[in-house]
Amino acid sequence: EAGVTQFPSHSVIEKGQTVTLRCDPISGHDNLYWYRRVMGKEIKFLLHFVKESKQDESGMPNNRFLAERTGGTYSTLKVQPAELEDSGVYFCASSLGTSAQHFGDGTRLSIL
Amino acid sequence: GENVEQHPSTLSVQEGDSAVIKCTYSDSASNYFPWYKQELGKRPQLIIDIRSNVGEKKDQRIAVTLNKTAKHFSLHITETQPEDSAVYFCAAGFSGGYNKLIFGAGTRLAVHP
């Protein structure tokens, strides 16, 4: 069974540009989460989808971040326009019902 | 707000010794406590989790204990091996893996041969 996959693994962009991150959850998992780890600090929750619906978006930092999960399969997280403080590692996780969350390798985002 | 404090931030042990990492959570509604291990450049991997209806859970060399009254939970690794070297994250959540997880800041464990 394939795990959670994220693309790209690394992204380097300039301040003001747009970046889109993609996450493919484990097949059949209804829950999909986005988290972010900034500068060696804790992993922080951003957003939770149940199928295609946003269940909890209390962790989204501001309206420069837009997450979608059309069709309830893969998800994208777009940052527009990117700011320096957006740098970090963005993790996606998925789970089935109340089972444990499984993480992807993350996307390391660097804003110059 | 909700937070999880994790100590120590770094831990260095000799191979064969035990390692203990402690976490404290603030939200008394939390009832699910997973531990993740992240090796350098790899994804966080779930190594063990515990739900609030039990006080202890073991899996080979790894055990987790939970004190709901004090809102503390701990990870115990016995007979450490060099391959246990990694960053360990504790987390707290509600309703198993369904809701968001609140993570601690991580503990970098180094096991020296």
Short mmCIF file of N, CA, C and O in Angstrom, two decimals, chain A residues 4-108:
data_model
loop_
_atom_site.label_atom_id
_atom_site.label_comp_id
_atom_site.label_asym_id
_atom_site.label_seq_id
_atom_site.Cartn_x
_atom_site.Cartn_y
_atom_site.Cartn_z
N VAL A 4 1.38 8.19 2.21
CA VAL A 4 1.03 9.55 1.84
C VAL A 4 2.18 10.11 1.01
O VAL A 4 3.35 10.00 1.41
N THR A 5 1.86 10.66 -0.14
CA THR A 5 2.90 11.22 -0.99
C THR A 5 2.69 12.71 -1.16
O THR A 5 1.55 13.19 -1.27
N GLN A 6 3.79 13.44 -1.15
CA GLN A 6 3.75 14.89 -1.29
C GLN A 6 4.68 15.33 -2.41
O GLN A 6 5.75 14.76 -2.62
N PHE A 7 4.26 16.39 -3.07
CA PHE A 7 5.04 16.92 -4.19
C PHE A 7 4.92 18.44 -4.19
O PHE A 7 3.85 18.98 -3.96
N PRO A 8 6.01 19.21 -4.42
CA PRO A 8 7.37 18.70 -4.58
C PRO A 8 8.00 18.39 -3.23
O PRO A 8 7.45 18.75 -2.19
N SER A 9 9.19 17.81 -3.23
CA SER A 9 9.89 17.56 -1.97
C SER A 9 10.56 18.85 -1.48
O SER A 9 10.69 19.06 -0.27
N HIS A 10 11.00 19.67 -2.43
CA HIS A 10 11.60 20.96 -2.10
C HIS A 10 11.06 22.00 -3.06
O HIS A 10 10.81 21.70 -4.24
N SER A 11 10.93 23.23 -2.56
CA SER A 11 10.55 24.34 -3.42
C SER A 11 11.23 25.61 -2.91
O SER A 11 11.16 25.91 -1.71
N VAL A 12 11.91 26.29 -3.82
CA VAL A 12 12.56 27.55 -3.47
C VAL A 12 11.97 28.62 -4.37
O VAL A 12 12.04 28.52 -5.59
N ILE A 13 11.35 29.62 -3.76
CA ILE A 13 10.73 30.70 -4.54
C ILE A 13 11.07 32.03 -3.90
O ILE A 13 11.54 32.09 -2.75
N GLU A 14 10.81 33.08 -4.66
CA GLU A 14 11.07 34.42 -4.13
C GLU A 14 9.81 34.97 -3.47
O GLU A 14 8.68 34.59 -3.83
N LYS A 15 10.05 35.83 -2.53
CA LYS A 15 8.94 36.52 -1.86
C LYS A 15 8.02 37.15 -2.90
O LYS A 15 8.48 37.75 -3.87
N GLY A 16 6.72 36.96 -2.70
CA GLY A 16 5.74 37.53 -3.62
C GLY A 16 5.25 36.56 -4.68
O GLY A 16 4.23 36.80 -5.33
N GLN A 17 5.99 35.47 -4.86
CA GLN A 17 5.58 34.48 -5.85
C GLN A 17 4.53 33.55 -5.25
O GLN A 17 4.20 33.61 -4.06
N THR A 18 4.01 32.67 -6.10
CA THR A 18 2.98 31.72 -5.71
C THR A 18 3.55 30.31 -5.75
O THR A 18 4.35 29.98 -6.63
N VAL A 19 3.15 29.49 -4.79
CA VAL A 19 3.58 28.09 -4.77
C VAL A 19 2.38 27.22 -4.43
O VAL A 19 1.52 27.61 -3.63
N THR A 20 2.32 26.07 -5.08
CA THR A 20 1.25 25.11 -4.80
C THR A 20 1.86 23.78 -4.41
O THR A 20 2.68 23.22 -5.15
N LEU A 21 1.46 23.30 -3.27
CA LEU A 21 1.91 22.01 -2.76
C LEU A 21 0.80 20.99 -2.95
O LEU A 21 -0.38 21.33 -2.84
N ARG A 22 1.19 19.74 -3.22
CA ARG A 22 0.19 18.71 -3.44
C ARG A 22 0.39 17.56 -2.48
O ARG A 22 1.51 17.19 -2.14
N CYS A 23 -0.73 16.96 -2.07
CA CYS A 23 -0.70 15.80 -1.20
C CYS A 23 -1.67 14.74 -1.71
O CYS A 23 -2.84 15.03 -1.96
N ASP A 24 -1.16 13.53 -1.84
CA ASP A 24 -2.00 12.37 -2.15
C ASP A 24 -2.09 11.49 -0.91
O ASP A 24 -1.07 10.92 -0.50
N PRO A 25 -3.26 11.38 -0.31
CA PRO A 25 -3.38 10.58 0.91
C PRO A 25 -3.34 9.09 0.60
O PRO A 25 -3.36 8.69 -0.56
N ILE A 26 -3.28 8.28 1.64
CA ILE A 26 -3.40 6.84 1.47
C ILE A 26 -4.79 6.56 0.89
O ILE A 26 -5.80 7.16 1.33
N SER A 27 -4.85 5.68 -0.09
CA SER A 27 -6.10 5.39 -0.77
C SER A 27 -7.19 4.97 0.22
O SER A 27 -6.98 4.10 1.06
N GLY A 28 -8.34 5.63 0.10
CA GLY A 28 -9.47 5.29 0.96
C GLY A 28 -9.56 6.09 2.24
O GLY A 28 -10.57 6.04 2.94
N HIS A 29 -8.49 6.84 2.57
CA HIS A 29 -8.54 7.64 3.79
C HIS A 29 -9.41 8.88 3.57
O HIS A 29 -9.19 9.67 2.66
N ASP A 30 -10.40 9.03 4.46
CA ASP A 30 -11.33 10.15 4.32
C ASP A 30 -10.79 11.44 4.95
O ASP A 30 -11.17 12.53 4.55
N ASN A 31 -9.93 11.29 5.92
CA ASN A 31 -9.37 12.47 6.58
C ASN A 31 -8.03 12.85 5.99
O ASN A 31 -7.16 11.99 5.77
N LEU A 32 -7.86 14.15 5.76
CA LEU A 32 -6.58 14.66 5.25
C LEU A 32 -6.25 15.92 6.04
O LEU A 32 -7.12 16.78 6.26
N TYR A 33 -5.01 16.01 6.47
CA TYR A 33 -4.55 17.12 7.33
C TYR A 33 -3.32 17.77 6.72
O TYR A 33 -2.49 17.10 6.10
N TRP A 34 -3.20 19.07 6.94
CA TRP A 34 -1.98 19.80 6.63
C TRP A 34 -1.41 20.33 7.95
O TRP A 34 -2.14 20.87 8.79
N TYR A 35 -0.09 20.17 8.07
CA TYR A 35 0.65 20.68 9.21
C TYR A 35 1.88 21.43 8.68
O TYR A 35 2.29 21.25 7.53
N ARG A 36 2.51 22.22 9.54
CA ARG A 36 3.71 22.94 9.16
C ARG A 36 4.68 22.95 10.33
O ARG A 36 4.28 23.13 11.48
N ARG A 37 5.97 22.77 10.01
CA ARG A 37 7.02 22.90 11.03
C ARG A 37 7.95 24.01 10.59
O ARG A 37 8.56 23.94 9.51
N VAL A 38 8.05 25.03 11.42
CA VAL A 38 8.86 26.20 11.10
C VAL A 38 10.09 26.22 11.98
O VAL A 38 9.99 26.07 13.20
N MET A 39 11.26 26.36 11.37
CA MET A 39 12.53 26.60 12.06
C MET A 39 12.74 25.70 13.27
O MET A 39 13.06 26.19 14.35
N GLY A 40 12.55 24.40 13.14
CA GLY A 40 12.84 23.47 14.21
C GLY A 40 11.90 23.53 15.39
O GLY A 40 12.17 22.94 16.43
N LYS A 41 10.79 24.22 15.23
CA LYS A 41 9.81 24.28 16.32
C LYS A 41 8.82 23.12 16.20
O LYS A 41 9.07 22.17 15.47
N GLU A 42 7.73 23.21 16.95
CA GLU A 42 6.78 22.11 16.92
C GLU A 42 6.06 22.04 15.59
O GLU A 42 6.01 23.01 14.83
N ILE A 43 5.51 20.87 15.30
CA ILE A 43 4.68 20.69 14.12
C ILE A 43 3.30 21.30 14.45
O ILE A 43 2.66 20.90 15.42
N LYS A 44 2.87 22.25 13.63
CA LYS A 44 1.61 22.96 13.91
C LYS A 44 0.52 22.62 12.91
O LYS A 44 0.77 22.61 11.70
N PHE A 45 -0.65 22.40 13.42
CA PHE A 45 -1.83 22.07 12.60
C PHE A 45 -2.25 23.27 11.77
O PHE A 45 -2.25 24.41 12.24
N LEU A 46 -2.61 22.99 10.52
CA LEU A 46 -3.15 24.03 9.65
C LEU A 46 -4.63 23.79 9.35
O LEU A 46 -5.46 24.68 9.54
N LEU A 47 -4.96 22.57 8.89
CA LEU A 47 -6.28 22.35 8.28
C LEU A 47 -6.62 20.87 8.27
O LEU A 47 -5.73 20.02 8.14
N HIS A 48 -7.91 20.57 8.36
CA HIS A 48 -8.40 19.19 8.32
C HIS A 48 -9.56 19.09 7.34
O HIS A 48 -10.55 19.82 7.48
N PHE A 49 -9.42 18.18 6.38
CA PHE A 49 -10.52 17.86 5.46
C PHE A 49 -11.13 16.53 5.86
O PHE A 49 -10.42 15.58 6.19
N VAL A 50 -12.46 16.44 5.78
CA VAL A 50 -13.13 15.15 5.77
C VAL A 50 -13.74 15.02 4.39
O VAL A 50 -14.62 15.80 4.00
N LYS A 51 -13.22 14.08 3.65
CA LYS A 51 -13.54 13.98 2.22
C LYS A 51 -13.24 15.34 1.58
O LYS A 51 -12.14 15.85 1.70
N GLU A 52 -14.22 15.95 0.94
CA GLU A 52 -13.91 17.22 0.27
C GLU A 52 -14.24 18.44 1.11
O GLU A 52 -14.01 19.57 0.69
N SER A 53 -14.76 18.24 2.33
CA SER A 53 -15.20 19.35 3.16
C SER A 53 -14.13 19.76 4.18
O SER A 53 -13.48 18.91 4.77
N LYS A 54 -14.01 21.05 4.41
CA LYS A 54 -13.10 21.55 5.44
C LYS A 54 -13.76 21.38 6.80
O LYS A 54 -14.75 22.03 7.11
N GLN A 55 -13.20 20.48 7.61
CA GLN A 55 -13.74 20.20 8.93
C GLN A 55 -13.25 21.21 9.96
O GLN A 55 -13.97 21.61 10.86
N ASP A 56 -11.97 21.61 9.81
CA ASP A 56 -11.36 22.52 10.78
C ASP A 56 -10.24 23.26 10.06
O ASP A 56 -9.31 22.62 9.57
N GLU A 57 -10.37 24.56 9.95
CA GLU A 57 -9.29 25.34 9.32
C GLU A 57 -8.77 26.39 10.30
O GLU A 57 -8.25 27.42 9.88
N SER A 58 -8.86 26.07 11.59
CA SER A 58 -8.48 27.03 12.63
C SER A 58 -7.00 27.35 12.65
O SER A 58 -6.59 28.35 13.21
N GLY A 59 -6.16 26.49 12.03
CA GLY A 59 -4.73 26.72 12.06
C GLY A 59 -4.19 27.48 10.86
O GLY A 59 -3.00 27.81 10.82
N MET A 60 -5.01 27.79 9.90
CA MET A 60 -4.54 28.52 8.72
C MET A 60 -4.10 29.92 9.15
O MET A 60 -4.88 30.65 9.77
N PRO A 61 -2.88 30.31 8.81
CA PRO A 61 -2.32 31.55 9.35
C PRO A 61 -3.01 32.82 8.83
O PRO A 61 -3.14 33.78 9.59
N ASN A 62 -3.40 32.83 7.58
CA ASN A 62 -4.02 34.04 7.01
C ASN A 62 -4.60 33.69 5.64
O ASN A 62 -4.53 32.54 5.19
N ASN A 63 -5.19 34.69 4.99
CA ASN A 63 -5.88 34.41 3.73
C ASN A 63 -4.94 34.27 2.54
O ASN A 63 -5.39 34.14 1.40
N ARG A 64 -3.63 34.27 2.78
CA ARG A 64 -2.71 33.98 1.68
C ARG A 64 -2.62 32.47 1.44
O ARG A 64 -2.05 32.03 0.45
N PHE A 65 -3.17 31.70 2.35
CA PHE A 65 -3.14 30.25 2.24
C PHE A 65 -4.53 29.74 1.81
O PHE A 65 -5.54 30.10 2.43
N LEU A 66 -4.53 28.91 0.75
CA LEU A 66 -5.78 28.33 0.27
C LEU A 66 -5.60 26.84 0.07
O LEU A 66 -4.73 26.42 -0.69
N ALA A 67 -6.43 26.06 0.73
CA ALA A 67 -6.37 24.61 0.58
C ALA A 67 -7.64 24.10 -0.08
O ALA A 67 -8.74 24.61 0.18
N GLU A 68 -7.45 23.12 -0.94
CA GLU A 68 -8.59 22.51 -1.61
C GLU A 68 -8.43 21.00 -1.63
O GLU A 68 -7.32 20.49 -1.61
N ARG A 69 -9.56 20.33 -1.73
CA ARG A 69 -9.56 18.87 -1.86
C ARG A 69 -10.75 18.49 -2.74
O ARG A 69 -11.71 17.87 -2.28
N THR A 70 -10.66 18.85 -3.97
CA THR A 70 -11.74 18.60 -4.92
C THR A 70 -11.91 17.10 -5.12
O THR A 70 -10.94 16.38 -5.37
N GLY A 71 -13.15 16.63 -5.02
CA GLY A 71 -13.41 15.22 -5.23
C GLY A 71 -13.05 14.34 -4.06
O GLY A 71 -13.23 13.12 -4.09
N GLY A 72 -12.51 14.95 -3.01
CA GLY A 72 -12.19 14.18 -1.81
C GLY A 72 -11.01 13.25 -1.94
O GLY A 72 -10.86 12.33 -1.12
N THR A 73 -10.16 13.47 -2.95
CA THR A 73 -8.97 12.61 -3.07
C THR A 73 -7.73 13.40 -2.68
O THR A 73 -7.50 13.62 -1.49
N TYR A 74 -6.97 13.87 -3.68
CA TYR A 74 -5.75 14.62 -3.35
C TYR A 74 -6.11 16.03 -2.91
O TYR A 74 -7.22 16.51 -3.13
N SER A 75 -5.14 16.68 -2.30
CA SER A 75 -5.34 18.05 -1.83
C SER A 75 -4.19 18.92 -2.31
O SER A 75 -3.07 18.45 -2.53
N THR A 76 -4.49 20.20 -2.47
CA THR A 76 -3.46 21.19 -2.77
C THR A 76 -3.50 22.29 -1.73
O THR A 76 -4.56 22.60 -1.16
N LEU A 77 -2.33 22.85 -1.46
CA LEU A 77 -2.20 23.98 -0.56
C LEU A 77 -1.43 25.06 -1.32
O LEU A 77 -0.28 24.85 -1.69
N LYS A 78 -2.11 26.17 -1.56
CA LYS A 78 -1.50 27.25 -2.33
C LYS A 78 -1.17 28.42 -1.40
O LYS A 78 -1.99 28.79 -0.54
N VAL A 79 0.02 28.97 -1.61
CA VAL A 79 0.44 30.15 -0.85
C VAL A 79 0.63 31.27 -1.86
O VAL A 79 1.45 31.17 -2.78
N GLN A 80 -0.14 32.35 -1.68
CA GLN A 80 -0.12 33.43 -2.66
C GLN A 80 -0.50 34.75 -2.01
O GLN A 80 -1.64 34.87 -1.52
N PRO A 81 0.37 35.77 -1.97
CA PRO A 81 1.78 35.70 -2.32
C PRO A 81 2.61 35.19 -1.14
O PRO A 81 2.26 35.42 0.02
N ALA A 82 3.68 34.49 -1.44
CA ALA A 82 4.53 33.94 -0.37
C ALA A 82 5.31 35.04 0.34
O ALA A 82 5.76 36.01 -0.29
N GLU A 83 5.44 34.90 1.66
CA GLU A 83 6.23 35.80 2.49
C GLU A 83 7.36 35.01 3.14
O GLU A 83 7.30 33.78 3.23
N LEU A 84 8.36 35.73 3.64
CA LEU A 84 9.53 35.07 4.23
C LEU A 84 9.15 34.11 5.35
O LEU A 84 9.72 33.02 5.48
N GLU A 85 8.17 34.52 6.18
CA GLU A 85 7.80 33.71 7.34
C GLU A 85 7.05 32.43 6.98
O GLU A 85 6.76 31.61 7.86
N ASP A 86 6.76 32.25 5.69
CA ASP A 86 6.09 31.02 5.26
C ASP A 86 7.07 29.86 5.08
O ASP A 86 6.64 28.72 4.86
N SER A 87 8.35 30.15 5.15
CA SER A 87 9.35 29.08 5.01
C SER A 87 9.17 28.03 6.09
O SER A 87 8.86 28.35 7.25
N GLY A 88 9.38 26.78 5.71
CA GLY A 88 9.26 25.69 6.67
C GLY A 88 9.01 24.39 5.93
O GLY A 88 9.08 24.33 4.71
N VAL A 89 8.71 23.36 6.70
CA VAL A 89 8.37 22.07 6.11
C VAL A 89 6.88 21.85 6.28
O VAL A 89 6.35 21.91 7.39
N TYR A 90 6.21 21.62 5.17
CA TYR A 90 4.77 21.41 5.17
C TYR A 90 4.49 19.91 5.07
O TYR A 90 4.89 19.27 4.11
N PHE A 91 3.82 19.40 6.07
CA PHE A 91 3.49 17.98 6.11
C PHE A 91 2.01 17.78 5.82
O PHE A 91 1.16 18.57 6.25
N CYS A 92 1.73 16.69 5.15
CA CYS A 92 0.37 16.23 4.96
C CYS A 92 0.24 14.90 5.69
O CYS A 92 1.21 14.13 5.77
N ALA A 93 -0.92 14.64 6.24
CA ALA A 93 -1.20 13.38 6.90
C ALA A 93 -2.59 12.92 6.52
O ALA A 93 -3.45 13.74 6.13
N SER A 94 -2.84 11.63 6.62
CA SER A 94 -4.19 11.12 6.36
C SER A 94 -4.54 10.04 7.37
O SER A 94 -3.66 9.42 7.97
N SER A 95 -5.82 9.87 7.57
CA SER A 95 -6.30 8.81 8.47
C SER A 95 -7.66 8.32 7.99
O SER A 95 -8.36 9.02 7.24
N LEU A 96 -8.03 7.13 8.45
CA LEU A 96 -9.34 6.56 8.15
C LEU A 96 -10.14 6.56 9.44
O LEU A 96 -9.73 5.92 10.42
N GLY A 97 -11.22 7.31 9.47
CA GLY A 97 -12.02 7.40 10.69
C GLY A 97 -11.21 7.93 11.84
O GLY A 97 -10.58 8.99 11.75
N THR A 98 -11.19 7.18 12.96
CA THR A 98 -10.44 7.61 14.14
C THR A 98 -9.10 6.89 14.27
O THR A 98 -8.48 6.91 15.33
N SER A 99 -8.66 6.26 13.19
CA SER A 99 -7.37 5.57 13.23
C SER A 99 -6.23 6.58 13.22
O SER A 99 -6.45 7.78 13.00
N ALA A 100 -5.03 6.10 13.44
CA ALA A 100 -3.87 6.98 13.54
C ALA A 100 -3.61 7.74 12.25
O ALA A 100 -3.91 7.28 11.15
N GLN A 101 -3.01 8.92 12.41
CA GLN A 101 -2.63 9.73 11.27
C GLN A 101 -1.27 9.27 10.75
O GLN A 101 -0.33 9.07 11.52
N HIS A 102 -1.17 9.16 9.42
CA HIS A 102 0.07 8.77 8.76
C HIS A 102 0.57 9.95 7.94
O HIS A 102 -0.20 10.55 7.19
N PHE A 103 1.85 10.25 8.11
CA PHE A 103 2.43 11.44 7.51
C PHE A 103 3.17 11.15 6.21
O PHE A 103 3.70 10.05 6.00
N GLY A 104 3.23 12.18 5.37
CA GLY A 104 4.08 12.14 4.20
C GLY A 104 5.47 12.65 4.53
O GLY A 104 5.76 13.02 5.68
N ASP A 105 6.34 12.67 3.52
CA ASP A 105 7.72 13.11 3.72
C ASP A 105 7.85 14.62 3.90
O ASP A 105 8.89 15.10 4.33
N GLY A 106 6.81 15.35 3.51
CA GLY A 106 6.85 16.80 3.65
C GLY A 106 7.40 17.49 2.42
O GLY A 106 8.08 16.90 1.58
N THR A 107 7.07 18.77 2.32
CA THR A 107 7.63 19.66 1.31
C THR A 107 8.40 20.74 2.04
O THR A 107 7.82 21.45 2.88
N ARG A 108 9.69 20.85 1.73
CA ARG A 108 10.50 21.90 2.34
C ARG A 108 10.38 23.15 1.48
O ARG A 108 10.80 23.14 0.32
#
